[in-house]
């Protein structure tokens, strides 16, 4: 799969505590530029990127608050993209809007739900009524036979209720859930003490959430969780799928580089440690976000012994085995 991830801009109807794009809002504001791309700019980017990818991801900010969204989706359809959309889902609470967008083209939706109740979700989004809108939006999309996955961004505000959130998503009809460790950029950096937990404090709940997804018949993945934190749950590590992607392009509005190969970029913004060299997963593990490593250090991360896993395909072809206690790789 060759994927094109294009940021439409940064306007949003939520104010999430973990929002990573707030830095780009600041950059654009300092330059006196609009928070969002012009319609013509986005259309041109879709045209030029089509030769490099067949899947397009509409993201932001919040794509659904753009008035030109139908025009953009129609053009993506005409260019024969497979269309994905990342959204908070709130505008889909309006049935007329849900009808209008779902009629344009087949779309795979990823709707973010960060808690099982309004108390938690609205605290994460810092927006009253967000939970009600998002929940109703998911219901409306599912009722229209749309493919709906979801994302839970972990934070100190919801770290104890991740499994409950997964069960709520299953009740709503989501088919997949991604549990993402927060990247301490933007608002997440500014509110670090509110947002970013220690891995050691959340892994029991994350594993329970993955179990809950499996029990509910959902697929699941865990994003930016090093393999040493996922012993027994290695198959859920999202970097497995990312490393198998043929190509992933990010077009980041406000970034001077603008077009980036995400398969290379994400390795530059993560970090491993000296002890990782002795881990069976070292060839395939990408480590935590650099900001996490710089703030919290290396103490939590321990090398796991066993047969060396040299490529992520081993998790898929049956050659991966969990325990090899008779092997010692040394430091």
Tab-separated table of C-alpha atoms in Angstrom:
chain	number	residue	atom	x	y	z
A	1	UNK	CA	0.000	0.000	0.000
A	2	UNK	CA	1.195	3.511	-0.831
A	3	UNK	CA	-0.433	6.102	1.413
A	4	UNK	CA	-0.671	9.903	1.106
A	5	UNK	CA	-1.487	11.753	4.341
A	6	UNK	CA	-2.423	15.370	3.597
A	7	UNK	CA	-3.141	17.883	6.354
A	8	UNK	CA	-6.024	20.092	5.275
A	9	UNK	CA	-5.098	22.604	7.949
A	10	UNK	CA	-5.430	23.035	11.679
A	11	UNK	CA	-8.826	24.532	12.476
A	12	UNK	CA	-10.784	22.289	14.822
A	13	UNK	CA	-14.000	22.248	16.849
A	14	UNK	CA	-12.248	20.437	19.744
A	15	UNK	CA	-9.254	21.554	21.836
A	16	UNK	CA	-7.647	18.241	22.785
A	17	UNK	CA	-5.009	18.234	25.498
A	18	UNK	CA	-2.812	15.933	23.392
A	19	UNK	CA	-3.044	17.885	20.116
A	20	UNK	CA	0.294	17.656	18.300
A	21	UNK	CA	-0.425	20.241	15.592
A	22	UNK	CA	-0.636	23.258	17.878
A	23	UNK	CA	2.998	24.064	17.056
A	24	UNK	CA	2.050	24.502	13.407
A	25	UNK	CA	-0.823	26.781	14.400
A	26	UNK	CA	1.733	28.926	16.202
A	27	UNK	CA	4.048	28.926	13.163
A	28	UNK	CA	1.295	29.952	10.767
A	29	UNK	CA	0.008	32.600	13.160
A	30	UNK	CA	3.503	34.106	13.436
A	31	UNK	CA	3.721	34.204	9.631
A	32	UNK	CA	0.318	35.850	9.329
A	33	UNK	CA	-0.965	32.862	7.345
A	34	UNK	CA	-4.323	31.109	7.375
A	35	UNK	CA	-4.697	28.083	9.634
A	36	UNK	CA	-6.013	26.082	6.682
A	37	UNK	CA	-4.973	25.297	3.125
A	38	UNK	CA	-6.825	26.886	0.262
A	39	UNK	CA	-9.062	24.633	-1.790
A	40	UNK	CA	-6.853	25.068	-4.856
A	41	UNK	CA	-3.739	24.131	-2.893
A	42	UNK	CA	-5.256	20.915	-1.627
A	43	UNK	CA	-6.596	19.967	-5.043
A	44	UNK	CA	-3.137	20.504	-6.562
A	45	UNK	CA	-1.493	18.374	-3.881
A	46	UNK	CA	-3.907	15.528	-4.537
A	47	UNK	CA	-3.030	15.681	-8.225
A	48	UNK	CA	0.744	15.653	-7.745
A	49	UNK	CA	0.707	12.954	-5.058
A	50	UNK	CA	-1.487	10.526	-7.001
A	51	UNK	CA	1.461	9.080	-8.917
A	52	UNK	CA	3.094	8.129	-5.598
A	53	UNK	CA	0.114	6.720	-3.726
A	54	UNK	CA	-3.291	5.147	-4.132
A	55	UNK	CA	-4.634	5.749	-0.592
A	56	UNK	CA	-5.325	9.282	0.624
A	57	UNK	CA	-5.914	10.238	4.261
A	58	UNK	CA	-7.910	13.391	4.963
A	59	UNK	CA	-6.778	14.796	8.284
A	60	UNK	CA	-6.136	18.057	10.059
A	61	UNK	CA	-7.219	19.760	12.347
A	62	UNK	CA	-10.737	18.638	11.705
A	63	UNK	CA	-11.617	17.898	8.048
A	64	UNK	CA	-15.393	17.957	8.475
A	65	UNK	CA	-15.611	21.640	9.410
A	66	UNK	CA	-14.311	22.696	5.979
A	67	UNK	CA	-17.037	24.000	3.692
A	68	UNK	CA	-15.192	22.643	0.660
A	69	UNK	CA	-14.984	19.066	1.975
A	70	UNK	CA	-17.511	17.688	-0.568
A	71	UNK	CA	-15.492	19.198	-3.431
A	72	UNK	CA	-12.260	17.715	-2.094
A	73	UNK	CA	-13.789	14.285	-1.600
A	74	UNK	CA	-15.307	14.315	-5.075
A	75	UNK	CA	-11.908	15.086	-6.585
A	76	UNK	CA	-10.232	12.339	-4.572
A	77	UNK	CA	-12.917	9.950	-5.831
A	78	UNK	CA	-12.380	11.048	-9.433
A	79	UNK	CA	-8.625	10.521	-9.049
A	80	UNK	CA	-9.445	6.951	-7.973
A	81	UNK	CA	-7.959	7.261	-4.506
A	82	UNK	CA	-9.061	4.930	-1.749
A	83	UNK	CA	-10.234	7.510	0.789
A	84	UNK	CA	-9.626	7.470	4.543
A	85	UNK	CA	-10.696	10.205	6.926
A	86	UNK	CA	-9.482	10.967	10.447
A	87	UNK	CA	-12.097	12.945	12.362
A	88	UNK	CA	-13.517	13.655	15.777
A	89	UNK	CA	-16.847	12.623	14.250
A	90	UNK	CA	-18.856	15.449	15.753
A	91	UNK	CA	-20.386	16.802	12.543
A	92	UNK	CA	-21.642	13.344	11.633
A	93	UNK	CA	-24.066	13.722	14.540
A	94	UNK	CA	-26.075	15.716	12.011
A	95	UNK	CA	-27.929	13.176	9.895
A	96	UNK	CA	-28.140	15.422	6.832
A	97	UNK	CA	-24.375	15.968	6.911
A	98	UNK	CA	-23.768	12.246	7.353
A	99	UNK	CA	-26.020	11.533	4.357
A	100	UNK	CA	-24.254	14.112	2.200
A	101	UNK	CA	-20.704	12.937	2.896
A	102	UNK	CA	-21.327	9.193	2.807
A	103	UNK	CA	-23.072	9.516	-0.557
A	104	UNK	CA	-19.965	10.947	-2.244
A	105	UNK	CA	-17.663	7.927	-2.158
A	106	UNK	CA	-16.688	4.905	-0.077
A	107	UNK	CA	-14.688	6.230	2.867
A	108	UNK	CA	-12.965	4.447	5.726
A	109	UNK	CA	-13.434	6.530	8.859
A	110	UNK	CA	-11.225	6.754	11.932
A	111	UNK	CA	-13.208	8.527	14.644
A	112	UNK	CA	-11.415	9.521	17.841
A	113	UNK	CA	-13.099	8.639	21.136
A	114	UNK	CA	-10.951	9.272	24.202
A	115	UNK	CA	-13.183	8.057	26.998
A	116	UNK	CA	-16.249	5.914	27.743
A	117	UNK	CA	-18.190	8.815	29.261
A	118	UNK	CA	-18.754	12.504	28.664
A	119	UNK	CA	-16.828	13.292	31.842
A	120	UNK	CA	-13.618	11.761	30.483
A	121	UNK	CA	-13.923	12.475	26.756
A	122	UNK	CA	-14.972	16.106	27.225
A	123	UNK	CA	-12.094	16.636	29.664
A	124	UNK	CA	-9.635	15.326	27.058
A	125	UNK	CA	-11.147	17.402	24.246
A	126	UNK	CA	-11.756	20.403	26.533
A	127	UNK	CA	-15.097	20.803	24.752
A	128	UNK	CA	-18.481	20.458	26.401
A	129	UNK	CA	-20.832	18.203	24.447
A	130	UNK	CA	-18.067	16.596	22.392
A	131	UNK	CA	-18.758	13.083	23.699
A	132	UNK	CA	-22.447	13.277	22.817
A	133	UNK	CA	-21.673	14.488	19.289
A	134	UNK	CA	-18.911	11.942	18.640
A	135	UNK	CA	-20.942	9.027	19.947
A	136	UNK	CA	-23.933	10.016	17.827
A	137	UNK	CA	-21.627	10.567	14.841
A	138	UNK	CA	-20.268	7.023	15.111
A	139	UNK	CA	-23.795	5.654	15.384
A	140	UNK	CA	-24.889	7.590	12.289
A	141	UNK	CA	-21.943	6.337	10.232
A	142	UNK	CA	-22.425	2.734	11.328
A	143	UNK	CA	-26.149	2.990	10.560
A	144	UNK	CA	-25.170	4.009	7.026
A	145	UNK	CA	-23.003	0.885	6.705
A	146	UNK	CA	-19.736	2.797	6.776
A	147	UNK	CA	-16.447	1.235	7.875
A	148	UNK	CA	-15.661	2.898	11.201
A	149	UNK	CA	-12.479	2.420	13.175
A	150	UNK	CA	-11.475	4.513	16.152
A	151	UNK	CA	-8.467	5.971	17.910
A	152	UNK	CA	-7.892	6.483	21.617
A	153	UNK	CA	-5.002	8.795	22.435
A	154	UNK	CA	-3.695	7.803	25.827
A	155	UNK	CA	-3.185	10.460	28.494
A	156	UNK	CA	-3.172	10.802	32.244
A	157	UNK	CA	-6.821	11.834	31.953
A	158	UNK	CA	-8.004	8.533	30.472
A	159	UNK	CA	-5.266	6.008	31.285
A	160	UNK	CA	-7.446	4.103	33.759
A	161	UNK	CA	-10.453	3.708	31.428
A	162	UNK	CA	-8.934	2.599	28.116
A	163	UNK	CA	-10.509	-0.875	28.266
A	164	UNK	CA	-13.889	0.651	29.142
A	165	UNK	CA	-13.542	2.960	26.139
A	166	UNK	CA	-12.816	-0.025	23.897
A	167	UNK	CA	-15.934	-1.782	25.148
A	168	UNK	CA	-17.957	1.366	24.480
A	169	UNK	CA	-16.630	1.542	20.937
A	170	UNK	CA	-17.602	-2.089	20.385
A	171	UNK	CA	-21.145	-1.260	21.515
A	172	UNK	CA	-21.231	1.634	19.050
A	173	UNK	CA	-20.194	-0.625	16.163
A	174	UNK	CA	-16.549	0.284	15.536
A	175	UNK	CA	-14.631	-2.534	13.896
A	176	UNK	CA	-11.095	-1.527	14.877
A	177	UNK	CA	-9.399	0.503	17.582
A	178	UNK	CA	-5.941	2.046	17.697
A	179	UNK	CA	-4.499	2.955	21.088
A	180	UNK	CA	-1.882	5.674	20.622
A	181	UNK	CA	0.765	6.808	23.079
A	182	UNK	CA	0.827	10.633	23.108
A	183	UNK	CA	3.527	12.457	21.186
A	184	UNK	CA	4.623	15.403	23.335
A	185	UNK	CA	4.440	18.105	20.687
A	186	UNK	CA	2.110	21.070	20.480
A	187	UNK	CA	-0.464	21.191	23.266
A	188	UNK	CA	0.789	17.871	24.637
A	189	UNK	CA	4.203	19.435	25.247
A	190	UNK	CA	2.704	22.551	26.784
A	191	UNK	CA	0.537	20.413	29.100
A	192	UNK	CA	3.073	17.609	29.634
A	193	UNK	CA	2.242	17.004	33.288
A	194	UNK	CA	-1.440	16.640	32.444
A	195	UNK	CA	-0.960	14.518	29.357
A	196	UNK	CA	2.086	12.259	29.195
A	197	UNK	CA	2.109	9.197	31.477
A	198	UNK	CA	4.937	6.765	32.113
A	199	UNK	CA	4.765	3.540	30.127
A	200	UNK	CA	5.149	1.518	33.310
A	201	UNK	CA	1.983	3.085	34.725
A	202	UNK	CA	-0.284	2.276	31.774
A	203	UNK	CA	0.742	-1.052	30.291
A	204	UNK	CA	-1.532	-3.249	32.410
A	205	UNK	CA	-4.540	-1.214	31.295
A	206	UNK	CA	-3.386	-1.113	27.660
A	207	UNK	CA	-3.033	-4.899	27.600
A	208	UNK	CA	-6.488	-5.220	29.179
A	209	UNK	CA	-7.886	-2.922	26.477
A	210	UNK	CA	-6.362	-5.068	23.724
A	211	UNK	CA	-7.889	-8.130	25.368
A	212	UNK	CA	-11.246	-6.327	25.458
A	213	UNK	CA	-11.013	-5.550	21.750
A	214	UNK	CA	-10.260	-9.175	20.918
A	215	UNK	CA	-13.119	-10.385	23.109
A	216	UNK	CA	-15.484	-8.000	21.302
A	217	UNK	CA	-14.425	-9.251	17.866
A	218	UNK	CA	-12.598	-6.032	16.994
A	219	UNK	CA	-9.139	-5.750	15.500
A	220	UNK	CA	-6.710	-3.481	17.318
A	221	UNK	CA	-3.245	-1.988	17.333
A	222	UNK	CA	-1.043	-0.060	19.746
A	223	UNK	CA	0.917	2.870	18.341
A	224	UNK	CA	4.384	3.815	19.623
A	225	UNK	CA	4.580	1.112	22.238
A	226	UNK	CA	8.082	-0.414	22.165
A	227	UNK	CA	8.165	-4.191	21.931
A	228	UNK	CA	9.644	-4.546	25.415
A	229	UNK	CA	6.365	-3.090	26.739
A	230	UNK	CA	4.288	-5.500	24.646
A	231	UNK	CA	5.567	-8.923	25.642
A	232	UNK	CA	2.805	-11.377	24.801
A	233	UNK	CA	1.029	-8.648	22.798
A	234	UNK	CA	3.635	-8.122	20.091
A	235	UNK	CA	1.138	-8.762	17.289
A	236	UNK	CA	-0.665	-5.516	18.200
A	237	UNK	CA	2.341	-3.223	17.661
A	238	UNK	CA	1.265	-0.807	14.922
A	239	UNK	CA	4.792	-0.360	13.586
A	240	UNK	CA	4.532	-3.878	12.161
A	241	UNK	CA	2.003	-2.658	9.595
A	242	UNK	CA	3.829	0.639	9.106
A	243	UNK	CA	7.103	-1.096	8.286
A	244	UNK	CA	5.299	-3.281	5.750
A	245	UNK	CA	3.876	-0.246	3.928
A	246	UNK	CA	5.407	0.305	0.534
A	247	UNK	CA	5.369	4.088	0.939
A	248	UNK	CA	3.842	6.661	3.293
A	249	UNK	CA	3.915	10.337	2.401
A	250	UNK	CA	3.019	13.183	4.763
A	251	UNK	CA	2.248	16.625	3.417
A	252	UNK	CA	2.512	18.838	6.496
A	253	UNK	CA	1.048	22.302	6.054
A	254	UNK	CA	3.375	24.901	7.567
A	255	UNK	CA	6.459	22.675	7.391
A	256	UNK	CA	9.154	24.027	5.108
A	257	UNK	CA	9.887	20.494	3.907
A	258	UNK	CA	6.167	20.037	3.195
A	259	UNK	CA	6.448	16.570	1.615
A	260	UNK	CA	8.041	13.911	3.798
A	261	UNK	CA	8.472	10.153	3.600
A	262	UNK	CA	6.911	9.095	6.902
A	263	UNK	CA	8.607	5.689	6.871
A	264	UNK	CA	11.930	7.553	7.197
A	265	UNK	CA	10.744	10.559	9.197
A	266	UNK	CA	9.271	8.638	12.107
A	267	UNK	CA	12.609	6.881	12.733
A	268	UNK	CA	14.297	10.270	13.141
A	269	UNK	CA	11.862	11.367	15.845
A	270	UNK	CA	12.074	8.221	17.967
A	271	UNK	CA	14.907	6.995	20.150
A	272	UNK	CA	16.430	3.742	21.360
A	273	UNK	CA	18.951	3.175	24.120
A	274	UNK	CA	22.280	1.333	24.563
A	275	UNK	CA	20.596	-1.613	26.293
A	276	UNK	CA	18.316	-2.059	23.264
A	277	UNK	CA	21.214	-3.630	21.366
A	278	UNK	CA	20.796	-6.771	23.464
A	279	UNK	CA	17.067	-7.100	22.805
A	280	UNK	CA	15.609	-9.709	20.481
A	281	UNK	CA	13.415	-6.992	18.957
A	282	UNK	CA	16.153	-4.429	18.302
A	283	UNK	CA	16.091	-4.861	14.491
A	284	UNK	CA	12.359	-4.089	14.281
A	285	UNK	CA	11.621	-1.889	17.312
A	286	UNK	CA	11.557	1.878	16.776
A	287	UNK	CA	11.590	2.963	20.427
A	288	UNK	CA	9.575	5.728	22.121
A	289	UNK	CA	9.190	9.305	20.972
A	290	UNK	CA	12.418	11.275	21.456
A	291	UNK	CA	10.681	13.772	23.744
A	292	UNK	CA	9.666	10.953	26.067
A	293	UNK	CA	13.204	9.573	26.169
A	294	UNK	CA	14.672	12.990	26.903
A	295	UNK	CA	12.229	13.687	29.748
A	296	UNK	CA	11.883	10.270	31.394
A	297	UNK	CA	15.106	8.510	30.418
A	298	UNK	CA	15.942	4.866	29.682
A	299	UNK	CA	15.266	3.117	32.981
A	300	UNK	CA	11.927	1.560	31.957
A	301	UNK	CA	13.203	-0.074	28.788
A	302	UNK	CA	14.655	-3.545	29.236
A	303	UNK	CA	16.109	-5.909	26.629
A	304	UNK	CA	14.133	-9.104	26.088
A	305	UNK	CA	15.991	-12.346	25.447
A	306	UNK	CA	15.113	-14.840	22.767
A	307	UNK	CA	15.392	-15.527	19.089
A	308	UNK	CA	16.362	-12.396	17.176
A	309	UNK	CA	13.473	-10.939	15.179
A	310	UNK	CA	15.117	-9.444	12.111
A	311	UNK	CA	12.018	-8.364	10.192
A	312	UNK	CA	8.400	-7.695	11.074
A	313	UNK	CA	7.198	-10.229	8.516
A	314	UNK	CA	8.149	-12.852	11.116
A	315	UNK	CA	5.051	-11.865	13.089
A	316	UNK	CA	2.865	-12.701	10.111
A	317	UNK	CA	4.414	-15.772	8.516
A	318	UNK	CA	4.409	-18.003	11.570
A	319	UNK	CA	8.175	-17.985	12.140
A	320	UNK	CA	7.915	-15.828	15.264
A	321	UNK	CA	7.850	-17.703	18.556
A	322	UNK	CA	7.400	-16.041	21.905
A	323	UNK	CA	9.811	-17.814	24.255
A	324	UNK	CA	13.339	-19.078	23.687
A	325	UNK	CA	14.666	-19.335	27.246
A	326	UNK	CA	17.669	-21.403	26.166
A	327	UNK	CA	19.061	-18.569	24.045
A	328	UNK	CA	21.144	-15.756	25.470
A	329	UNK	CA	22.070	-13.057	23.008
A	330	UNK	CA	24.433	-11.289	25.364
A	331	UNK	CA	24.648	-7.518	25.795
